[in-house]
Short mmCIF file of C-alpha atoms in Angstrom, two decimals:
data_model
loop_
_atom_site.label_atom_id
_atom_site.label_comp_id
_atom_site.label_asym_id
_atom_site.label_seq_id
_atom_site.Cartn_x
_atom_site.Cartn_y
_atom_site.Cartn_z
CA UNK A 1 -8.10 22.50 1.40
CA UNK A 2 -4.47 21.45 1.42
CA UNK A 3 -5.36 17.79 1.75
CA UNK A 4 -6.88 17.89 -1.75
CA UNK A 5 -3.55 18.67 -3.42
CA UNK A 6 -2.39 15.68 -5.45
CA UNK A 7 1.30 16.25 -4.78
CA UNK A 8 0.77 15.89 -1.01
CA UNK A 9 -0.65 12.41 -1.54
CA UNK A 10 2.19 11.50 -3.91
CA UNK A 11 4.72 12.75 -1.32
CA UNK A 12 2.99 10.63 1.34
CA UNK A 13 3.11 7.62 -1.00
CA UNK A 14 6.82 8.18 -1.58
CA UNK A 15 7.52 8.54 2.15
CA UNK A 16 5.55 5.36 2.93
CA UNK A 17 7.36 3.53 0.14
CA UNK A 18 10.72 4.54 1.57
CA UNK A 19 9.61 3.45 5.04
CA UNK A 20 8.56 0.11 3.54
CA UNK A 21 12.10 -0.36 2.28
CA UNK A 22 13.51 0.40 5.72
CA UNK A 23 10.87 -1.64 7.60
CA UNK A 24 9.89 -4.51 5.26
CA UNK A 25 6.73 -6.47 5.73
CA UNK A 26 4.33 -5.42 2.95
CA UNK A 27 2.24 -3.40 5.39
CA UNK A 28 3.26 0.14 4.56
CA UNK A 29 3.29 -0.68 0.85
CA UNK A 30 -0.50 -1.03 0.93
CA UNK A 31 -0.76 2.42 2.50
CA UNK A 32 1.67 3.79 -0.10
CA UNK A 33 -0.44 2.41 -2.93
CA UNK A 34 -3.59 3.81 -1.32
CA UNK A 35 -2.01 7.26 -1.04
CA UNK A 36 -0.86 7.06 -4.66
CA UNK A 37 -4.40 6.09 -5.73
CA UNK A 38 -5.89 9.08 -3.90
CA UNK A 39 -3.23 11.28 -5.52
CA UNK A 40 -4.20 9.94 -8.93
CA UNK A 41 -7.87 10.64 -8.20
CA UNK A 42 -7.06 14.26 -7.28
CA UNK A 43 -4.75 14.64 -10.29
CA UNK A 44 -7.39 13.34 -12.68
CA UNK A 45 -10.08 15.59 -11.23
CA UNK A 46 -13.73 15.02 -11.96
CA UNK A 47 -16.83 14.56 -9.86
CA UNK A 48 -15.33 12.00 -7.46
CA UNK A 49 -12.28 14.19 -6.81
CA UNK A 50 -14.54 17.16 -6.09
CA UNK A 51 -16.58 15.02 -3.71
CA UNK A 52 -13.44 13.86 -1.90
CA UNK A 53 -12.04 17.39 -1.73
CA UNK A 54 -15.17 18.54 0.09
CA UNK A 55 -14.44 16.66 3.29
CA UNK A 56 -11.27 15.39 4.96
CA UNK A 57 -13.01 12.48 6.76
CA UNK A 58 -14.43 11.19 3.47
CA UNK A 59 -11.00 11.49 1.87
CA UNK A 60 -9.42 9.53 4.73
CA UNK A 61 -12.09 6.82 4.45
CA UNK A 62 -11.39 6.55 0.70
CA UNK A 63 -7.66 6.35 1.48
CA UNK A 64 -8.28 3.59 4.01
CA UNK A 65 -10.51 1.59 1.68
CA UNK A 66 -8.06 1.92 -1.23
CA UNK A 67 -5.17 0.93 1.06
CA UNK A 68 -7.06 -2.14 2.28
CA UNK A 69 -7.88 -3.17 -1.28
CA UNK A 70 -4.23 -2.74 -2.31
CA UNK A 71 -3.04 -4.77 0.69
CA UNK A 72 -5.53 -7.58 0.00
CA UNK A 73 -4.53 -7.74 -3.67
CA UNK A 74 -0.84 -7.88 -2.72
CA UNK A 75 -1.58 -10.57 -0.13
CA UNK A 76 -3.41 -12.61 -2.77
CA UNK A 77 -0.73 -12.19 -5.45
CA UNK A 78 2.45 -12.39 -3.34
CA UNK A 79 1.24 -14.40 -0.34
CA UNK A 80 2.21 -17.94 0.54
CA UNK A 81 0.34 -20.37 -1.67
CA UNK A 82 -1.52 -23.24 -0.02
CA UNK A 83 0.50 -26.42 0.15
CA UNK A 84 3.73 -24.52 -0.31
CA UNK A 85 5.88 -25.56 2.62
CA UNK A 86 9.65 -25.36 2.71
CA UNK A 87 11.15 -28.75 3.62
CA UNK A 88 14.83 -28.98 4.46
CA UNK A 89 16.46 -32.22 3.28
CA UNK A 90 20.00 -31.42 4.38
CA UNK A 91 21.54 -29.55 7.23
CA UNK A 92 24.21 -26.91 6.81
CA UNK A 93 26.57 -29.07 8.87
CA UNK A 94 26.07 -32.24 6.76
CA UNK A 95 29.01 -32.91 4.49
#
């Protein structure tokens, strides 16, 4: 069960974080946070980690759900606020 090793999930989170720097857009960052969360679950151990380690599809579903939650939280916190529109008063060529 190599997928249940915590360091693999942390390595995936690091790789996705580096890709987010190279390809910005806050999309891969949600996946990186989801992978880090699954890595933390496996590092902490316990009943839930044992349940996840039993099946790769269940682990991938947990990764997807955690990634979606992370992306939605980032979208809520860092997203464009309502009524926040950039209005340009001057042009670069006006002097």
